[in-house]
Amino acid sequence: MIHERVKVVLEMHDDVVDALEKIRMTDGPSLYVEVPEGSVLFDNILNLKLLQRESDSIGKDLRFHTEDPVGRKFITQIQKPDPVAEGFVTKELYEGSSSNMPTIEARLPNRSTNKSKLPKLSIPAFKLPNLALLKVSGGVLKWLVLGVLTLLILGIVGYYTVWSVPKAHITIKVESRPLPKSVTIRVENSSTTNSENKILAGSQLNTTVTESSKANTTGTKEVGEKATGSVKLYNRTNAIIEVEKGTILTFKDKSLDYVLKSTVEVPAQKLADPTDPASVSVPGEKEVSVEAKSFGSSYNIDEGETLELDDYKRSELAAVSFDKFEGGSTNTVKVVTQEDLDNLSKVLSPKLSESAEKAIKKQSNSSVELIAGSVSYEVSEQKFSHKVDDEAAEVELTQTVVAKGLGYSPKALETLIDSLASDFVPDGFELSDKDKSITVEVLGNSDDTVLNSTQADLQVTLRSFIVTKVDTDKIASDLAGKSLQEAQKILGGIRDILTYNLEVSPSIPLLSRVPSNIDNITIEVERVDD
């Protein structure tokens, strides 16, 4: 005799009570029970033994099947010899493929279907009476139509309310462990991020700043006007003497030099009485203008002072001031020194560097972080208002500086650190997004590290936690549309979570269910520190 075996499909969260209910409701003495991988029944072999015993008591022969390794081991320990060899066959109740095999899902509400859809209602067909045969007044018909429309609107509003209003908030607490990790990262301009080589792409920040600074001059010098006057040249020789322009005349008492302003010829001496050879000789004379060689009031000599000419003896050619010399003067003025220029540059350079760094820092924002100490400066233009020895009370310096700095993206750094830290996360865990902090320290220039406007080494420390990995999307899908009792069974059957809390609003006694709309289900995973 051939016995038919009916297939019963269990869900992962079905406990012993749920499984027995499905077995009792399934017709037939021989059942083929499909147990999913990860089922709560495999938490203890006693669950399977209890099902086997209760099934025997109601006259049903069970055959268990599963892909779960633990489940297979339990089934091997309790399973009786397969009756197929003794005249039994596992036969579909319907002709055709195995897909037509009736399962418990054909007899019970399907709790594994898409919960986002409301169940379809099957309404028996009926025939409307011939309204022409109904003798109703127009007023009654009007109210009948209004009533139908009202019911339709109420149905639509009710559907929308049931779909969109209910909310569920689930808090799942999982194990967590601290994960401190420190790593050296090199930021390079014009490079791409490379986790293998621990390279983070950098970006160049540039700015140009121009500033000026003034300072009082410290040098002094004397300036003034040169004295001028006329002298009379006396030639005591018998020949004409030509005196060239620029010839120096010296007033010996004060060592004052004067310059002849034009070339002149001084006639030779002659007898006072040309007819008397014994008469006195009269020197030849010539008046000419002179100018002091230098400025100063001391060159204002009196009339009648004797001056000597270079290359001539006083007995041959002499000069006497013809009138009082005038116009010579002396004044002390301030002038620019080299030290003034150097000091001004020393004062302006740090001021300009500070302004340039502030300008570059203004380019920093949430997407770009400037690396401290990476800014370099280059003077592109420099101009002083005066040069050395110029007469001036103050001098001004104008400088233009080109500054360059190195920046990086904090978001890109976080992504790189997460990538590096993932190598240290054990199986079944993941990095927590909460309570995560990243600190950055600039290592500076040394034999092993570098810091400039194109490269910089950073010591990056990650302080985070790893938490048990939870598939929130799958949990939300499994819970959608379930009663609170069913939802608690599902949540209680999830492995590797410590505790959970389920809140559904609005709370309506006897009608509270998890929303069928997955978008209205929020799941928050909280870590529990060791």
XYZ file of C-alpha atoms in Angstrom:
530
model
C 0.000 0.000 0.000
C 1.317 3.424 -0.958
C 0.872 6.264 1.525
C 0.825 9.905 0.488
C 3.067 12.334 2.370
C 1.956 15.986 2.712
C 4.566 18.754 2.948
C 4.461 21.163 5.902
C 6.673 24.287 5.690
C 7.683 25.925 8.969
C 8.998 29.459 9.439
C 12.264 30.286 11.176
C 10.534 31.793 14.229
C 7.938 28.987 14.654
C 8.372 27.421 18.081
C 7.095 23.998 19.234
C 3.559 25.284 19.816
C 3.348 26.849 16.347
C 4.741 23.711 14.689
C 2.287 21.395 16.503
C -0.613 23.637 15.485
C 0.370 23.356 11.817
C 0.889 19.585 12.076
C -2.532 19.055 13.696
C -4.269 21.164 11.030
C -2.691 19.214 8.162
C -4.630 16.220 6.834
C -2.920 12.942 6.235
C -1.089 10.395 8.347
C 2.331 11.039 6.787
C 3.873 14.497 6.799
C 7.059 15.926 5.270
C 8.181 18.775 7.586
C 10.515 21.394 6.008
C 12.420 23.261 8.769
C 14.288 26.437 7.640
C 17.947 27.056 8.406
C 18.400 28.945 11.685
C 15.032 27.794 13.102
C 14.467 28.272 16.823
C 13.590 24.552 16.971
C 17.297 23.791 16.610
C 18.119 25.583 19.852
C 17.540 22.247 21.624
C 17.080 18.669 20.372
C 14.221 18.282 22.852
C 12.078 20.473 20.562
C 12.265 17.890 17.761
C 11.751 14.991 20.147
C 8.632 16.693 21.541
C 7.215 17.179 18.030
C 7.975 13.543 17.192
C 6.276 12.289 20.359
C 3.164 14.479 20.007
C 2.820 13.495 16.328
C 3.010 9.821 17.217
C 0.274 10.352 19.807
C -2.133 11.707 17.152
C -1.210 9.070 14.603
C 0.953 11.130 12.254
C 4.298 9.979 10.893
C 6.819 12.838 10.521
C 9.830 13.146 8.219
C 12.022 16.186 9.036
C 14.214 17.936 6.446
C 16.532 20.951 6.771
C 19.708 22.563 5.361
C 20.813 23.665 8.846
C 23.992 21.746 9.922
C 22.897 21.588 13.578
C 19.397 20.566 12.548
C 20.685 17.748 10.365
C 22.663 16.395 13.292
C 19.577 16.460 15.551
C 17.374 14.836 12.874
C 19.904 12.034 12.374
C 19.727 11.258 16.100
C 15.923 11.056 16.320
C 14.800 10.146 12.758
C 13.306 6.691 12.244
C 14.150 4.670 9.085
C 12.571 6.277 6.006
C 9.313 4.450 5.251
C 9.734 4.940 1.518
C 11.583 1.667 1.415
C 8.647 -0.054 3.183
C 5.916 0.920 0.734
C 5.640 4.629 1.447
C 6.135 7.344 -1.170
C 6.384 11.078 -0.776
C 3.688 11.986 -3.276
C 2.197 15.303 -4.253
C -1.519 15.559 -3.625
C -1.961 17.237 -6.987
C -0.939 16.068 -10.392
C 1.900 17.990 -11.990
C 5.088 19.466 -10.613
C 6.109 19.592 -6.986
C 5.127 23.235 -6.941
C 1.488 22.039 -6.719
C 2.128 20.168 -3.467
C -0.329 21.492 -0.853
C 1.478 22.951 2.129
C 0.406 24.377 5.419
C 0.577 27.788 3.733
C -2.570 26.812 1.808
C -4.410 26.326 5.090
C -2.967 29.037 7.351
C -2.490 32.784 6.840
C 0.752 33.311 4.954
C 3.147 35.124 7.308
C 6.076 35.204 4.908
C 4.465 37.146 2.079
C 5.046 40.822 1.376
C 3.524 42.605 4.337
C 3.338 45.896 2.498
C 0.220 44.685 0.619
C -3.203 44.431 2.227
C -4.977 41.040 1.811
C -7.364 40.810 -1.102
C -11.022 40.283 -0.256
C -13.109 37.802 -2.226
C -16.684 39.113 -2.488
C -19.387 36.729 -3.742
C -20.908 37.804 -7.012
C -24.480 38.913 -6.930
C -26.960 40.290 -9.421
C -28.368 43.740 -8.942
C -32.142 43.950 -9.133
C -33.680 45.695 -12.107
C -34.057 49.245 -10.853
C -36.740 49.835 -13.418
C -38.913 47.387 -11.502
C -38.345 49.196 -8.218
C -40.836 51.894 -7.588
C -38.697 54.288 -5.570
C -38.893 57.973 -5.452
C -36.110 60.227 -6.697
C -35.320 61.294 -3.119
C -34.758 57.709 -1.952
C -32.472 56.984 -4.894
C -30.498 60.136 -4.152
C -29.914 59.111 -0.556
C -28.974 55.604 -1.670
C -26.277 56.969 -3.997
C -24.981 59.310 -1.290
C -24.788 56.405 1.128
C -22.749 54.300 -1.292
C -20.376 57.205 -1.976
C -19.986 57.837 1.738
C -19.107 54.198 2.377
C -16.596 54.307 -0.489
C -14.915 57.453 0.866
C -14.820 56.009 4.372
C -13.239 52.861 2.956
C -10.531 54.842 1.154
C -9.823 56.968 4.244
C -9.721 53.864 6.396
C -7.317 52.137 4.022
C -5.022 55.184 3.963
C -5.162 55.457 7.743
C -4.336 51.794 8.287
C -1.477 52.042 5.757
C 0.148 55.319 6.838
C -0.769 56.115 10.457
C 0.541 53.133 12.501
C 4.193 53.443 13.483
C 6.576 50.984 15.063
C 9.865 51.775 16.776
C 12.151 48.914 17.683
C 15.277 49.258 19.789
C 17.726 46.376 19.578
C 20.650 46.215 21.974
C 23.732 44.342 20.872
C 27.165 43.565 22.241
C 29.916 46.111 21.598
C 33.673 46.234 22.027
C 36.034 49.228 21.926
C 38.266 49.467 18.864
C 41.136 51.957 19.234
C 43.369 52.155 16.166
C 46.234 54.505 15.322
C 47.871 54.740 11.898
C 50.260 57.059 10.035
C 48.749 58.589 6.891
C 50.590 60.603 4.244
C 48.651 63.401 2.561
C 49.913 64.144 -0.952
C 48.832 66.874 -3.314
C 47.816 65.714 -6.813
C 47.544 62.078 -5.636
C 44.632 59.674 -5.335
C 43.620 57.972 -2.108
C 45.210 54.535 -1.731
C 44.355 52.488 1.365
C 47.035 49.892 0.629
C 49.804 52.511 0.696
C 48.011 54.653 3.306
C 47.911 57.658 0.974
C 45.204 60.311 1.304
C 44.539 62.650 -1.608
C 45.369 66.252 -0.688
C 44.411 69.587 -2.174
C 46.492 72.743 -2.659
C 45.282 75.972 -1.050
C 46.728 79.177 -2.552
C 46.480 82.876 -1.798
C 48.274 86.140 -2.616
C 48.571 88.891 -0.006
C 50.005 92.422 -0.332
C 50.752 94.659 2.655
C 52.789 97.764 3.475
C 54.643 99.050 6.516
C 56.349 102.336 7.387
C 59.228 103.261 9.704
C 61.119 106.420 10.675
C 64.590 106.820 9.223
C 67.572 106.838 11.562
C 70.384 108.281 9.375
C 71.466 111.958 9.277
C 73.636 114.108 7.028
C 74.495 117.766 6.491
C 73.267 119.633 3.464
C 73.285 123.294 2.481
C 74.103 125.977 -0.075
C 77.505 126.874 -1.499
C 78.925 130.386 -1.010
C 79.725 132.484 -4.095
C 81.748 135.656 -4.693
C 84.377 137.325 -6.863
C 88.160 137.440 -6.629
C 90.725 139.596 -8.325
C 93.708 137.729 -9.753
C 97.120 139.434 -9.667
C 99.797 138.362 -12.169
C 103.283 139.313 -10.987
C 105.077 137.796 -13.963
C 106.035 139.287 -17.281
C 103.866 136.825 -19.224
C 100.141 136.449 -19.603
C 98.773 133.634 -17.398
C 95.693 131.667 -18.468
C 93.758 130.215 -15.520
C 91.320 127.453 -16.494
C 87.790 126.931 -15.227
C 87.707 124.617 -12.203
C 91.052 125.735 -10.844
C 91.095 125.426 -7.047
C 91.655 128.490 -4.913
C 92.385 127.887 -1.238
C 91.843 130.093 1.771
C 94.699 128.678 3.873
C 93.663 129.947 7.274
C 90.525 127.810 7.219
C 91.430 125.327 4.509
C 88.442 126.359 2.446
C 88.501 125.544 -1.244
C 86.809 127.482 -4.015
C 86.441 126.713 -7.693
C 87.010 129.102 -10.571
C 83.754 129.347 -12.510
C 85.283 130.342 -15.875
C 88.580 130.379 -17.764
C 90.351 133.744 -17.726
C 93.619 135.327 -18.972
C 95.459 137.471 -16.485
C 97.646 140.110 -18.171
C 101.358 140.353 -17.330
C 102.674 142.987 -14.935
C 103.827 146.348 -16.346
C 105.769 149.454 -15.236
C 103.827 152.124 -13.487
C 105.606 154.619 -15.834
C 106.452 152.924 -19.054
C 108.860 155.744 -19.892
C 110.831 155.245 -16.702
C 112.554 151.871 -16.460
C 113.180 152.468 -12.803
C 109.529 152.901 -11.982
C 107.572 150.360 -9.881
C 106.036 147.278 -11.590
C 102.251 147.021 -11.418
C 100.783 143.392 -11.434
C 98.275 142.466 -14.107
C 94.686 142.121 -12.776
C 91.602 140.141 -13.704
C 88.304 139.802 -11.833
C 86.576 136.392 -11.943
C 83.686 134.602 -10.134
C 84.292 131.678 -7.795
C 82.095 129.200 -5.915
C 82.761 127.271 -2.741
C 83.666 123.655 -3.354
C 81.290 122.563 -0.595
C 78.324 123.975 1.265
C 78.450 125.735 4.588
C 78.352 129.167 6.146
C 82.076 128.982 6.919
C 82.735 129.676 3.227
C 81.272 133.169 3.597
C 84.717 134.911 3.872
C 85.186 138.650 4.107
C 86.376 141.032 1.437
C 90.151 141.370 1.025
C 91.066 137.827 2.029
C 94.020 136.337 0.137
C 93.606 132.980 -1.642
C 96.261 130.813 -3.248
C 95.956 129.006 -6.577
C 97.082 125.476 -7.200
C 100.326 125.123 -9.162
C 101.218 128.785 -8.730
C 103.497 130.481 -6.241
C 101.999 133.363 -4.347
C 104.772 135.581 -5.742
C 103.631 134.710 -9.265
C 99.854 134.646 -9.122
C 97.625 135.525 -6.198
C 93.917 136.067 -5.628
C 92.137 138.432 -3.255
C 88.408 138.359 -2.430
C 86.906 141.311 -4.204
C 83.807 141.430 -2.003
C 82.267 139.489 0.878
C 81.265 135.952 -0.130
C 77.607 135.108 0.522
C 75.059 132.285 0.306
C 76.898 129.550 2.132
C 74.689 127.599 4.598
C 74.532 124.250 6.509
C 71.533 122.105 7.583
C 71.273 118.613 9.212
C 68.655 116.342 7.614
C 67.411 112.702 8.111
C 68.313 110.116 5.493
C 67.598 106.427 4.775
C 70.161 103.859 5.889
C 70.559 100.196 4.892
C 69.722 99.237 8.448
C 66.399 101.062 8.101
C 65.498 98.923 5.068
C 66.584 95.663 6.706
C 64.639 96.336 9.905
C 61.509 97.263 7.967
C 61.668 93.973 6.055
C 62.082 92.021 9.301
C 58.981 93.676 10.746
C 56.774 93.238 7.676
C 57.659 89.623 6.799
C 56.085 87.905 9.855
C 53.096 90.232 9.682
C 52.591 89.332 6.037
C 52.998 85.608 6.739
C 50.337 85.777 9.446
C 47.923 87.556 7.101
C 48.575 84.992 4.360
C 47.933 82.061 6.707
C 44.674 83.646 7.885
C 43.623 84.073 4.253
C 44.344 80.391 3.540
C 42.515 79.277 6.690
C 39.433 81.093 5.424
C 39.463 78.635 2.518
C 39.085 75.787 5.025
C 35.549 74.504 5.552
C 33.704 71.306 6.320
C 35.033 69.750 3.110
C 38.684 70.903 3.322
C 40.900 71.011 6.429
C 44.199 72.957 6.326
C 47.177 71.061 7.757
C 48.834 73.239 10.398
C 52.430 74.119 9.544
C 52.104 73.235 5.853
C 51.916 76.845 4.625
C 54.948 78.110 2.678
C 55.609 81.717 1.616
C 57.447 83.326 -1.279
C 57.958 87.072 -1.788
C 56.903 87.783 -5.351
C 57.333 91.573 -5.261
C 59.081 94.090 -2.977
C 59.335 97.868 -3.276
C 60.830 100.543 -0.970
C 59.695 104.141 -1.214
C 63.323 105.390 -0.882
C 66.807 104.049 -1.421
C 69.807 104.274 0.864
C 71.031 107.866 1.576
C 67.822 109.420 0.263
C 66.737 112.412 2.307
C 63.491 111.327 4.038
C 61.911 111.339 7.475
C 60.305 107.879 6.942
C 60.525 104.984 4.539
C 57.766 102.574 3.389
C 58.021 98.951 2.236
C 55.344 97.216 0.128
C 55.595 93.428 -0.211
C 53.512 90.834 -2.062
C 53.628 87.246 -0.807
C 52.340 84.077 -2.492
C 51.327 81.484 0.120
C 50.615 77.788 -0.465
C 49.125 75.287 1.986
C 48.099 71.616 1.977
C 44.587 70.501 2.874
C 42.583 67.268 3.009
C 38.957 66.151 3.113
C 37.852 65.021 6.613
C 35.168 62.844 5.003
C 37.729 61.159 2.733
C 39.990 60.638 5.757
C 37.141 58.995 7.687
C 36.405 56.698 4.742
C 40.090 55.738 4.495
C 40.352 55.044 8.234
C 37.159 52.950 8.169
C 38.632 50.956 5.294
C 41.865 50.344 7.210
C 40.008 49.540 10.443
C 37.749 46.999 8.716
C 40.687 44.588 8.635
C 40.526 44.464 12.436
C 36.759 43.840 12.731
C 35.925 40.192 13.629
C 33.347 38.214 11.655
C 29.789 38.965 12.711
C 30.670 42.490 13.820
C 30.727 45.893 12.143
C 31.976 49.389 12.964
C 29.492 51.472 14.899
C 28.645 54.898 13.463
C 27.899 56.255 16.923
C 30.425 57.535 19.470
C 33.147 57.443 16.833
C 35.929 60.012 17.013
C 38.961 60.661 14.836
C 41.876 62.774 16.069
C 44.651 64.030 13.816
C 48.172 65.005 14.875
C 50.658 66.615 12.482
C 53.996 64.820 12.821
C 56.125 67.653 11.381
C 59.498 67.489 9.660
C 62.023 64.892 10.809
C 64.278 62.203 9.405
C 61.245 59.919 8.986
C 58.362 62.353 8.431
C 57.649 65.276 6.133
C 55.641 68.506 6.365
C 55.383 71.058 3.557
C 52.848 72.523 1.152
C 52.755 69.368 -1.021
C 53.220 66.494 1.476
C 52.448 65.940 5.144
C 52.529 62.956 7.499
C 49.641 62.669 9.967
C 49.144 60.432 12.988
C 45.447 59.505 12.868
C 43.780 57.837 15.854
C 40.356 56.194 15.574
C 38.349 55.628 18.739
C 35.251 53.599 17.948
C 33.270 50.510 18.817
C 32.436 47.343 16.953
C 28.915 45.990 17.372
C 27.110 42.808 16.426
C 25.997 42.988 12.794
C 22.209 43.200 12.482
C 20.250 43.088 9.200
C 17.614 45.724 9.996
C 16.038 45.555 6.529
C 15.317 41.837 6.855
C 13.966 42.256 10.377
C 11.606 45.014 9.228
C 10.403 42.817 6.360
C 9.801 39.851 8.697
C 7.885 41.994 11.210
C 5.633 43.869 8.765
C 1.948 43.119 9.420
C 2.631 40.745 12.337
C 0.717 40.762 15.607
C 2.625 41.893 18.686
C 2.872 38.291 19.902
C 4.266 37.115 16.570
C 6.646 40.092 16.404
C 7.997 39.321 19.864
C 8.603 35.705 18.856
C 10.521 36.858 15.780
C 12.618 39.355 17.737
C 13.234 36.851 20.524
C 14.452 34.294 17.995
C 17.167 36.512 16.515
C 20.587 35.295 17.490
C 23.380 37.499 18.878
C 21.150 40.288 20.224
C 20.992 40.982 23.943
C 17.608 42.651 24.417
C 14.961 44.433 22.391
C 12.086 46.869 22.905
C 9.047 47.114 20.606
C 6.715 50.126 20.636
C 3.683 50.445 18.343
C 1.589 53.595 18.054
C -1.232 54.335 18.228
C -1.846 51.682 20.855
C -5.289 50.106 20.280
C -6.067 47.112 22.519
C -6.742 43.848 20.634
C -5.906 45.527 17.291
C -2.242 46.453 17.807
C -0.054 45.099 15.027
C 3.245 46.009 13.445
C 2.563 48.324 10.454
C 2.322 46.586 7.090
C 4.095 49.601 5.563
C 7.807 48.900 6.026
C 8.563 52.618 5.729
C 6.736 53.126 9.039
C 8.996 50.677 10.862
C 12.144 52.183 12.382
C 14.811 49.983 13.904
C 17.517 51.472 16.110
C 20.536 49.414 17.084
C 22.151 50.379 20.388
C 25.403 49.086 21.703
C 25.901 47.721 25.197
C 29.431 48.197 26.512
C 31.248 45.257 27.994
